Amino acid sequence: MFDELDREVFAAGEQIFKIGDTGDCAYLIEKGLVEVFVVIQGVEQLVSSMGKDEMFGEIALIDQQPRTATVRAAEKTVLVPVRRKLVENLLEKSDPILRHLLLVVLERFRSKQGNTSKPAISTVAEQEQSDRRSALKGEATQKLSLAHGITRALTHEEFQLYYQPICNMTDGHIAGFEALIRWHHPTEGVIPPMDFLWLAEQTGLIRDLGLWTLERACRDWPVLRQYTCYEHPFVSVNLSPSQLTCESVVDDIHAIIARHNMPTTELKLELTETVMVEHPEIALRILNKLIELGSSVALDDYGTGHSGLEHLQRYPIGTLKLDRAFIAPMLGSTQSMQIVQSSIDLAHSLGMNVVAEGIETKDVGDKLLDMKCDFGQGWHFGRPAALKDLALRYAKS
Ligand code: C2E
Ligand code: CA
Ligand code: CA
């Protein structure tokens, strides 16, 4: 990144900036030494010296205030300027909570220094900056309150699992169910997983949430199992990437399985390729341990990610789940059809079975049966529903 930036060279004794200057950049010292001076009781005093790789003038990056120190080169010095524009671009992409925190710390630092005056808004640019600051505060508050809400929801039993049938293509009978989380928010109503899982993942809350899901699915399994009609019934639980990079997950899963007397072979764990790409070694180790427990692994959303053949060979995957993105348009797209057919053939040649996701119509289901797909999931077979509603739908009278 810094290769693109210019360098500034100062001779020994040369001033880099002085108190009162307006600054729009910090400096990273590539080579040399600088000395920092402040004025105490009217007398300029040396307060620090800095050398290679240290940074100074950083406060100017975030506020529009004049410099509060004078800096001179103590010897020939090469500096890399870090301009406000660059930092603003980087900050723009960073987490709003961290950005907000940084600005609050800076404001406190400024007020401690006695510089409490907030710049009066007089230009369009200043107004824009003030608006951005307000928007950032709002974004940070919203994110924090969502994170807090997830924690509260866990203790207040606001989460619920819905189950969607996964059916045998040949006879349409239920082979298993996939557990899908829902959040019954006290004021917002039902929140779908995609609206909160990303934050749970970012904040680490996903680990507790993941264990809750597993616990609940194992607890519900004896009831769910009655609605299946297959020699190897299963319940599928989604594991998030960060769960698969936490070594303790195997012990946690083991404890949950034992607590509920869950037959391990009837628990299927669904994961996406993300974790195999980002943390290949640790994910492989954890997956192998889960297989040793007796559970099986399904590769979710196949076709949307990296889909490296290498992953299919290297990881202990028993099931390939073809993403809805290929299934839904299949009948109208030769390309989707070919991708689906070759994925099914590939999975079978590697000894895996295949679940096609997002089957919404009978025609698509019939086609997939012709293509030798093993299992199907989608609205055609049944939408996800709460356990009590499944009882109404499937209970044998
Ligand atoms: P997914 O694992 O790919 O789950 C399938 C999604 O497709 C579900 O969305 C399901 O409701 C939806 N679906 C099923 N059949 C059809 C269909 O025929 N047509 C259409 N249009 N959609 C269909 P949902 O429940 O909103 O879940 C979204 C994603 O959230 C899941 O995608 C999964 O990645 C994640 N997720 C859900 N529950 C959990 C959980 O407990 N833990 C973790 N880590 N992730 C979860
Ligand atoms: Ca899934
Ligand atoms: Ca999926």
Short mmCIF file of C-alpha atoms and ligand atoms in Angstrom, two decimals:
data_model
loop_
_atom_site.label_atom_id
_atom_site.label_comp_id
_atom_site.label_asym_id
_atom_site.label_seq_id
_atom_site.Cartn_x
_atom_site.Cartn_y
_atom_site.Cartn_z
CA MET A 1 0.00 0.00 0.00
CA PHE A 2 2.72 2.44 0.94
CA ASP A 3 4.58 1.78 -2.31
CA GLU A 4 2.14 4.06 -4.03
CA LEU A 5 2.89 6.87 -1.61
CA ASP A 6 5.47 9.57 -1.95
CA ARG A 7 8.39 10.14 0.40
CA GLU A 8 9.54 13.38 1.99
CA VAL A 9 13.19 13.93 2.91
CA PHE A 10 14.30 16.36 5.64
CA ALA A 11 17.84 17.47 6.48
CA ALA A 12 19.12 17.55 10.09
CA GLY A 13 17.51 20.47 11.94
CA GLU A 14 14.83 21.04 9.30
CA GLN A 15 11.29 21.67 10.56
CA ILE A 16 8.59 19.18 9.51
CA PHE A 17 5.67 21.14 10.97
CA LYS A 18 5.13 23.61 13.78
CA ILE A 19 2.51 24.39 16.44
CA GLY A 20 -0.54 26.02 14.87
CA ASP A 21 -0.04 24.57 11.38
CA THR A 22 -3.08 22.91 9.93
CA GLY A 23 -2.22 19.34 9.10
CA ASP A 24 -3.80 16.77 6.87
CA CYS A 25 -1.37 13.92 7.34
CA ALA A 26 0.62 11.84 9.78
CA TYR A 27 4.15 10.65 9.07
CA LEU A 28 5.70 7.24 9.26
CA ILE A 29 9.47 7.36 9.77
CA GLU A 30 11.18 5.21 7.16
CA LYS A 31 14.69 6.30 8.09
CA GLY A 32 16.21 8.81 10.54
CA LEU A 33 15.16 10.50 13.76
CA VAL A 34 12.75 13.30 14.66
CA GLU A 35 12.32 15.41 17.79
CA VAL A 36 8.99 16.63 19.14
CA PHE A 37 8.73 19.98 20.96
CA VAL A 38 5.86 21.61 22.87
CA VAL A 39 5.66 25.01 24.51
CA ILE A 40 5.43 24.90 28.31
CA GLN A 41 5.02 28.24 30.11
CA GLY A 42 6.18 30.07 27.05
CA VAL A 43 9.34 27.99 26.60
CA GLU A 44 9.82 25.39 23.85
CA GLN A 45 10.78 22.04 25.34
CA LEU A 46 11.80 18.70 23.82
CA VAL A 47 9.28 16.04 24.87
CA SER A 48 10.23 13.02 22.78
CA SER A 49 12.30 11.66 19.92
CA MET A 50 11.16 9.03 17.50
CA GLY A 51 12.95 6.74 15.07
CA LYS A 52 12.34 4.20 12.32
CA ASP A 53 8.79 2.80 11.98
CA GLU A 54 7.30 5.19 14.52
CA MET A 55 4.45 7.50 13.58
CA PHE A 56 3.72 11.09 14.53
CA GLY A 57 1.20 13.79 13.67
CA GLU A 58 -1.52 11.13 13.71
CA ILE A 59 -4.22 13.24 15.37
CA ALA A 60 -4.45 15.44 12.31
CA LEU A 61 -5.66 12.38 10.43
CA ILE A 62 -8.99 12.39 12.17
CA ASP A 63 -9.69 15.97 13.22
CA GLN A 64 -9.32 19.34 11.53
CA GLN A 65 -7.48 21.01 14.42
CA PRO A 66 -4.13 22.87 14.31
CA ARG A 67 -0.93 21.01 15.26
CA THR A 68 -0.18 21.04 18.99
CA ALA A 69 3.56 20.32 18.69
CA THR A 70 6.53 21.26 16.57
CA VAL A 71 8.55 18.46 14.98
CA ARG A 72 12.06 18.72 13.51
CA ALA A 73 14.39 16.22 11.93
CA ALA A 74 17.31 15.44 14.27
CA GLU A 75 19.28 13.91 11.41
CA LYS A 76 18.63 13.25 7.73
CA THR A 77 15.14 11.72 7.81
CA VAL A 78 12.91 10.03 5.24
CA LEU A 79 9.18 10.16 5.94
CA VAL A 80 6.18 8.47 4.38
CA PRO A 81 3.21 10.84 4.63
CA VAL A 82 -0.04 9.09 5.58
CA ARG A 83 -2.70 11.42 4.23
CA ARG A 84 -6.13 11.96 5.71
CA LYS A 85 -7.85 10.96 2.48
CA LEU A 86 -6.21 7.53 2.56
CA VAL A 87 -7.12 7.00 6.21
CA GLU A 88 -10.67 8.13 5.58
CA ASN A 89 -10.96 5.57 2.78
CA LEU A 90 -9.61 2.84 5.04
CA LEU A 91 -11.86 3.88 7.92
CA GLU A 92 -14.85 3.89 5.62
CA LYS A 93 -14.32 0.16 5.10
CA SER A 94 -13.74 -0.64 8.76
CA ASP A 95 -16.18 -1.57 11.48
CA PRO A 96 -18.48 1.34 12.55
CA ILE A 97 -18.13 0.48 16.24
CA LEU A 98 -14.33 0.66 16.04
CA ARG A 99 -14.51 3.88 14.02
CA HIS A 100 -16.88 5.45 16.52
CA LEU A 101 -14.67 4.34 19.41
CA LEU A 102 -11.61 5.83 17.76
CA LEU A 103 -13.32 9.18 17.29
CA VAL A 104 -14.61 9.22 20.87
CA VAL A 105 -11.12 8.49 22.22
CA LEU A 106 -9.76 11.27 20.06
CA GLU A 107 -12.38 13.75 21.28
CA ARG A 108 -11.60 12.85 24.91
CA PHE A 109 -7.88 13.23 24.24
CA ARG A 110 -8.46 16.64 22.72
CA SER A 111 -10.62 17.83 25.61
CA LYS A 112 -8.00 16.60 28.11
CA GLN A 113 -5.48 18.74 26.31
CA GLY A 114 -7.78 21.71 26.93
CA ASN A 115 -8.79 21.96 23.32
CA THR A 116 -12.48 21.47 23.83
CA SER A 117 -13.80 23.83 21.21
CA LYS A 118 -15.70 22.04 18.52
CA PRO A 119 -15.15 23.57 15.11
CA ALA A 120 -18.09 25.72 14.16
CA ILE A 121 -19.84 24.46 11.05
CA SER A 122 -19.34 27.10 8.45
CA THR A 123 -18.63 25.34 5.18
CA VAL A 124 -20.37 22.68 3.17
CA ALA A 125 -17.42 20.34 3.78
CA GLU A 126 -17.72 20.80 7.56
CA GLN A 127 -21.46 20.18 7.40
CA GLU A 128 -20.82 16.98 5.43
CA GLN A 129 -18.26 15.86 8.01
CA SER A 130 -20.71 16.54 10.83
CA ASP A 131 -23.44 14.58 9.00
CA ARG A 132 -21.06 11.67 8.47
CA ARG A 133 -20.21 11.69 12.17
CA SER A 134 -23.90 11.57 13.11
CA ALA A 135 -24.53 8.74 10.64
CA LEU A 136 -21.57 6.83 12.05
CA LYS A 137 -22.87 7.22 15.62
CA GLY A 138 -26.25 5.89 14.44
CA GLU A 139 -24.65 2.93 12.66
CA ALA A 140 -22.49 2.04 15.67
CA THR A 141 -25.46 2.28 18.05
CA GLN A 142 -27.59 0.12 15.78
CA LYS A 143 -24.92 -2.53 15.49
CA LEU A 144 -24.22 -2.59 19.22
CA SER A 145 -27.89 -2.81 20.01
CA LEU A 146 -28.31 -5.72 17.57
CA ALA A 147 -25.37 -7.52 19.22
CA HIS A 148 -26.88 -6.83 22.63
CA GLY A 149 -30.24 -8.09 21.32
CA ILE A 150 -28.69 -11.41 20.24
CA THR A 151 -27.25 -11.93 23.71
CA ARG A 152 -30.60 -11.10 25.31
CA ALA A 153 -32.44 -13.34 22.84
CA LEU A 154 -30.29 -16.29 23.89
CA THR A 155 -31.18 -15.91 27.55
CA HIS A 156 -34.83 -15.01 26.91
CA GLU A 157 -35.56 -17.93 24.59
CA GLU A 158 -36.40 -15.68 21.63
CA PHE A 159 -34.76 -18.02 19.13
CA GLN A 160 -36.63 -20.89 17.61
CA LEU A 161 -35.70 -23.65 15.22
CA TYR A 162 -37.75 -24.29 12.13
CA TYR A 163 -37.31 -27.60 10.35
CA GLN A 164 -37.50 -28.18 6.62
CA PRO A 165 -37.95 -31.71 5.22
CA ILE A 166 -35.28 -33.22 2.98
CA CYS A 167 -36.94 -35.89 0.83
CA ASN A 168 -35.90 -38.97 -0.99
CA MET A 169 -36.26 -38.17 -4.70
CA THR A 170 -37.43 -41.62 -5.68
CA ASP A 171 -40.49 -41.85 -3.42
CA GLY A 172 -40.82 -38.33 -1.95
CA HIS A 173 -40.62 -39.69 1.62
CA ILE A 174 -38.93 -37.61 4.29
CA ALA A 175 -35.35 -38.73 4.88
CA GLY A 176 -34.38 -35.98 7.28
CA PHE A 177 -34.77 -32.35 8.26
CA GLU A 178 -32.59 -29.25 8.14
CA ALA A 179 -32.72 -27.03 11.24
CA LEU A 180 -33.06 -23.33 10.36
CA ILE A 181 -32.97 -20.63 13.02
CA ARG A 182 -35.55 -17.84 13.46
CA TRP A 183 -35.52 -14.92 15.89
CA HIS A 184 -38.85 -13.92 17.40
CA HIS A 185 -37.94 -10.36 18.29
CA PRO A 186 -40.24 -8.81 20.92
CA THR A 187 -40.87 -5.68 18.82
CA GLU A 188 -39.56 -6.45 15.30
CA GLY A 189 -41.43 -9.72 14.76
CA VAL A 190 -39.72 -12.68 13.08
CA ILE A 191 -36.17 -11.85 11.94
CA PRO A 192 -34.68 -14.18 9.30
CA PRO A 193 -31.20 -15.64 9.93
CA MET A 194 -29.46 -13.63 7.23
CA ASP A 195 -30.36 -10.40 9.07
CA PHE A 196 -28.47 -11.26 12.26
CA LEU A 197 -26.10 -14.19 11.69
CA TRP A 198 -23.50 -11.93 10.02
CA LEU A 199 -23.20 -9.91 13.21
CA ALA A 200 -23.21 -12.98 15.44
CA GLU A 201 -20.33 -14.24 13.26
CA GLN A 202 -18.41 -10.94 13.52
CA THR A 203 -18.83 -10.62 17.28
CA GLY A 204 -18.15 -14.27 18.18
CA LEU A 205 -21.72 -14.68 19.52
CA ILE A 206 -22.22 -17.31 16.81
CA ARG A 207 -20.43 -19.85 19.00
CA ASP A 208 -23.08 -19.69 21.72
CA LEU A 209 -25.79 -19.46 19.12
CA GLY A 210 -24.41 -22.49 17.27
CA LEU A 211 -24.35 -24.57 20.43
CA TRP A 212 -27.89 -23.50 21.25
CA THR A 213 -29.01 -24.66 17.77
CA LEU A 214 -27.29 -27.98 18.15
CA GLU A 215 -28.72 -28.52 21.62
CA ARG A 216 -32.23 -27.71 20.43
CA ALA A 217 -32.00 -29.92 17.32
CA CYS A 218 -30.78 -32.88 19.39
CA ARG A 219 -33.55 -32.27 21.93
CA ASP A 220 -36.22 -32.16 19.19
CA TRP A 221 -34.86 -35.12 17.23
CA PRO A 222 -36.89 -37.92 18.89
CA VAL A 223 -40.10 -36.11 17.84
CA LEU A 224 -38.83 -35.15 14.37
CA ARG A 225 -37.54 -38.63 13.73
CA GLN A 226 -41.09 -39.98 13.85
CA TYR A 227 -41.94 -38.00 10.71
CA THR A 228 -39.14 -39.57 8.67
CA CYS A 229 -39.45 -42.65 6.54
CA TYR A 230 -35.93 -43.72 5.66
CA GLU A 231 -33.49 -46.32 6.90
CA HIS A 232 -30.85 -43.71 7.79
CA PRO A 233 -32.79 -40.66 9.02
CA PHE A 234 -30.90 -37.49 9.89
CA VAL A 235 -31.18 -33.96 11.17
CA SER A 236 -28.89 -31.41 9.53
CA VAL A 237 -27.48 -28.52 11.55
CA ASN A 238 -25.61 -25.58 10.02
CA LEU A 239 -22.18 -24.85 11.45
CA SER A 240 -20.71 -21.40 10.94
CA PRO A 241 -17.09 -20.88 9.85
CA SER A 242 -15.97 -19.55 13.22
CA GLN A 243 -17.37 -22.60 15.01
CA LEU A 244 -15.08 -24.73 12.88
CA THR A 245 -11.99 -22.82 13.91
CA CYS A 246 -12.59 -23.29 17.62
CA GLU A 247 -10.92 -26.48 18.90
CA SER A 248 -13.36 -26.83 21.81
CA VAL A 249 -16.28 -27.31 19.41
CA VAL A 250 -15.70 -31.08 19.22
CA ASP A 251 -15.96 -31.48 23.00
CA ASP A 252 -18.98 -29.19 23.07
CA ILE A 253 -20.75 -31.21 20.36
CA HIS A 254 -19.82 -34.44 22.08
CA ALA A 255 -21.29 -33.20 25.37
CA ILE A 256 -24.55 -32.14 23.68
CA ILE A 257 -24.88 -35.46 21.85
CA ALA A 258 -24.31 -37.37 25.09
CA ARG A 259 -26.76 -35.21 27.06
CA HIS A 260 -29.57 -35.98 24.61
CA ASN A 261 -28.62 -39.59 23.80
CA MET A 262 -28.47 -38.49 20.18
CA PRO A 263 -27.39 -41.30 17.82
CA THR A 264 -24.29 -39.62 16.33
CA THR A 265 -24.85 -41.18 12.91
CA GLU A 266 -28.16 -39.32 12.71
CA LEU A 267 -26.57 -35.91 13.10
CA LYS A 268 -25.37 -34.23 9.91
CA LEU A 269 -23.31 -31.06 10.04
CA GLU A 270 -23.59 -28.56 7.19
CA LEU A 271 -20.78 -26.20 6.37
CA THR A 272 -19.76 -24.00 3.46
CA GLU A 273 -16.45 -23.85 1.69
CA THR A 274 -15.52 -20.52 3.29
CA VAL A 275 -13.87 -22.18 6.24
CA MET A 276 -11.92 -24.60 4.02
CA VAL A 277 -10.50 -21.66 2.12
CA GLU A 278 -9.77 -19.44 5.09
CA HIS A 279 -8.63 -21.98 7.69
CA PRO A 280 -7.94 -25.22 5.78
CA GLU A 281 -5.81 -27.04 8.35
CA ILE A 282 -7.78 -26.41 11.52
CA ALA A 283 -11.09 -27.06 9.71
CA LEU A 284 -9.80 -30.40 8.43
CA ARG A 285 -8.63 -31.43 11.90
CA ILE A 286 -11.97 -30.52 13.49
CA LEU A 287 -14.02 -32.17 10.74
CA ASN A 288 -12.05 -35.39 11.05
CA LYS A 289 -12.74 -35.44 14.79
CA LEU A 290 -16.45 -34.91 14.16
CA ILE A 291 -16.44 -37.83 11.71
CA GLU A 292 -14.72 -39.93 14.37
CA LEU A 293 -17.66 -39.19 16.67
CA GLY A 294 -19.84 -40.81 13.99
CA SER A 295 -21.52 -37.74 12.46
CA SER A 296 -21.45 -36.89 8.78
CA VAL A 297 -20.66 -33.68 6.94
CA ALA A 298 -22.59 -31.95 4.15
CA LEU A 299 -21.04 -29.29 1.95
CA ASP A 300 -23.64 -26.53 1.73
CA ASP A 301 -24.33 -24.03 -1.09
CA TYR A 302 -22.16 -26.03 -3.48
CA GLY A 303 -21.40 -24.09 -6.64
CA THR A 304 -21.59 -20.61 -5.15
CA GLY A 305 -18.18 -20.45 -3.51
CA HIS A 306 -14.79 -21.65 -4.55
CA SER A 307 -15.89 -25.22 -5.21
CA GLY A 308 -12.37 -26.51 -5.58
CA LEU A 309 -12.16 -30.15 -6.50
CA GLU A 310 -9.36 -30.26 -3.98
CA HIS A 311 -11.85 -29.61 -1.16
CA LEU A 312 -14.09 -32.44 -2.28
CA GLN A 313 -11.20 -34.87 -2.25
CA ARG A 314 -9.42 -33.70 0.85
CA TYR A 315 -12.32 -33.20 3.25
CA PRO A 316 -14.49 -35.97 4.68
CA ILE A 317 -17.68 -34.85 2.93
CA GLY A 318 -20.56 -37.31 2.69
CA THR A 319 -23.19 -35.05 1.10
CA LEU A 320 -23.09 -32.33 -1.52
CA LYS A 321 -25.87 -29.74 -1.34
CA LEU A 322 -26.42 -28.06 -4.69
CA ASP A 323 -27.30 -24.42 -4.27
CA ARG A 324 -30.71 -23.06 -5.13
CA ALA A 325 -29.07 -20.62 -7.56
CA PHE A 326 -28.57 -23.51 -10.03
CA ILE A 327 -31.74 -25.44 -9.27
CA ALA A 328 -34.31 -22.65 -9.61
CA PRO A 329 -33.38 -21.61 -13.19
CA MET A 330 -32.51 -25.15 -14.30
CA LEU A 331 -35.40 -25.83 -16.65
CA GLY A 332 -34.81 -22.60 -18.55
CA SER A 333 -31.03 -22.68 -18.61
CA THR A 334 -28.92 -25.30 -20.33
CA GLN A 335 -25.89 -24.01 -18.50
CA SER A 336 -27.47 -24.48 -15.01
CA MET A 337 -28.68 -27.92 -16.11
CA GLN A 338 -25.17 -28.91 -17.16
CA ILE A 339 -23.66 -27.62 -13.92
CA VAL A 340 -26.21 -29.58 -11.91
CA GLN A 341 -25.69 -32.78 -13.93
CA SER A 342 -21.91 -32.64 -13.73
CA SER A 343 -22.01 -31.87 -9.99
CA ILE A 344 -24.27 -34.88 -9.37
CA ASP A 345 -21.99 -37.13 -11.43
CA LEU A 346 -18.89 -35.79 -9.70
CA ALA A 347 -20.38 -36.28 -6.22
CA HIS A 348 -21.42 -39.85 -7.05
CA SER A 349 -18.01 -40.67 -8.46
CA LEU A 350 -16.52 -39.54 -5.13
CA GLY A 351 -18.98 -41.67 -3.15
CA MET A 352 -21.11 -38.74 -1.94
CA ASN A 353 -24.86 -38.34 -2.07
CA VAL A 354 -26.54 -35.19 -3.38
CA VAL A 355 -29.25 -32.90 -2.02
CA ALA A 356 -30.72 -30.36 -4.44
CA GLU A 357 -31.88 -27.21 -2.62
CA GLY A 358 -34.65 -24.84 -3.58
CA ILE A 359 -36.93 -27.24 -5.48
CA GLU A 360 -40.08 -25.18 -5.81
CA THR A 361 -42.01 -27.13 -8.47
CA LYS A 362 -42.83 -30.71 -9.36
CA ASP A 363 -41.27 -30.27 -12.83
CA VAL A 364 -37.89 -29.40 -11.35
CA GLY A 365 -38.21 -32.32 -8.92
CA ASP A 366 -39.01 -34.74 -11.78
CA LYS A 367 -36.05 -33.51 -13.79
CA LEU A 368 -33.71 -33.95 -10.83
CA LEU A 369 -34.96 -37.49 -10.35
CA ASP A 370 -34.08 -38.18 -14.02
CA MET A 371 -30.66 -36.72 -13.32
CA LYS A 372 -30.17 -39.24 -10.48
CA CYS A 373 -30.20 -36.69 -7.69
CA ASP A 374 -30.64 -38.51 -4.35
CA PHE A 375 -32.49 -36.02 -2.15
CA GLY A 376 -34.47 -32.84 -2.59
CA GLN A 377 -35.30 -29.88 -0.38
CA GLY A 378 -37.55 -26.95 -1.17
CA TRP A 379 -41.04 -25.56 -1.08
CA HIS A 380 -42.28 -28.34 -3.38
CA PHE A 381 -41.62 -30.81 -0.55
CA GLY A 382 -42.37 -28.47 2.35
CA ARG A 383 -41.47 -25.09 3.77
CA PRO A 384 -39.56 -24.81 7.04
CA ALA A 385 -41.90 -24.91 10.03
CA ALA A 386 -41.86 -24.97 13.82
CA LEU A 387 -41.97 -28.36 15.52
CA LYS A 388 -45.57 -27.96 16.67
CA ASP A 389 -46.71 -27.13 13.12
CA LEU A 390 -44.87 -30.15 11.76
CA ALA A 391 -46.94 -32.26 14.14
CA LEU A 392 -50.09 -30.99 12.41
CA ARG A 393 -48.54 -31.54 8.99
CA TYR A 394 -46.97 -34.99 9.40
CA ALA A 395 -48.27 -36.75 12.53
CA LYS A 396 -49.55 -40.17 11.56
CA SER A 397 -53.10 -40.52 12.73
P1 C2E B 1 -29.14 -22.53 3.82
O1 C2E B 1 -28.39 -23.37 4.77
O2 C2E B 1 -28.78 -22.62 2.39
O3 C2E B 1 -30.67 -22.88 4.05
C1 C2E B 1 -31.61 -22.95 3.04
C2 C2E B 1 -32.37 -21.66 2.89
O4 C2E B 1 -33.18 -21.71 1.73
C3 C2E B 1 -33.32 -21.40 4.07
O5 C2E B 1 -33.39 -19.99 4.25
C4 C2E B 1 -34.64 -21.92 3.52
O6 C2E B 1 -35.76 -21.35 4.16
C5 C2E B 1 -34.54 -21.48 2.09
N1 C2E B 1 -35.35 -22.33 1.20
C6 C2E B 1 -35.61 -23.63 1.32
N2 C2E B 1 -36.33 -24.09 0.28
C7 C2E B 1 -36.55 -23.05 -0.54
C8 C2E B 1 -37.22 -22.87 -1.79
O7 C2E B 1 -37.78 -23.79 -2.39
N3 C2E B 1 -37.19 -21.63 -2.34
C9 C2E B 1 -36.61 -20.60 -1.73
N4 C2E B 1 -36.64 -19.40 -2.33
N5 C2E B 1 -35.94 -20.71 -0.54
C10 C2E B 1 -35.91 -21.92 0.03
P2 C2E B 1 -33.31 -19.38 5.71
O8 C2E B 1 -34.01 -20.24 6.69
O9 C2E B 1 -33.70 -17.95 5.58
O10 C2E B 1 -31.78 -19.49 6.04
C11 C2E B 1 -30.83 -18.74 5.34
C12 C2E B 1 -29.44 -19.17 5.69
O11 C2E B 1 -29.12 -18.84 7.03
C13 C2E B 1 -29.22 -20.66 5.60
O12 C2E B 1 -29.03 -20.99 4.24
C14 C2E B 1 -27.98 -20.83 6.45
O13 C2E B 1 -26.83 -20.48 5.72
C15 C2E B 1 -28.19 -19.79 7.51
N6 C2E B 1 -28.73 -20.43 8.73
C16 C2E B 1 -30.01 -20.72 9.04
N7 C2E B 1 -30.09 -21.27 10.26
C17 C2E B 1 -28.82 -21.35 10.72
C18 C2E B 1 -28.22 -21.81 11.96
O14 C2E B 1 -28.88 -22.33 12.87
N8 C2E B 1 -26.87 -21.71 12.07
C19 C2E B 1 -26.10 -21.19 11.07
N9 C2E B 1 -24.77 -21.10 11.26
N10 C2E B 1 -26.62 -20.75 9.93
C20 C2E B 1 -27.96 -20.83 9.74
CA CA B 2 -27.70 -25.33 5.13
CA CA B 3 -27.75 -24.12 1.30
#
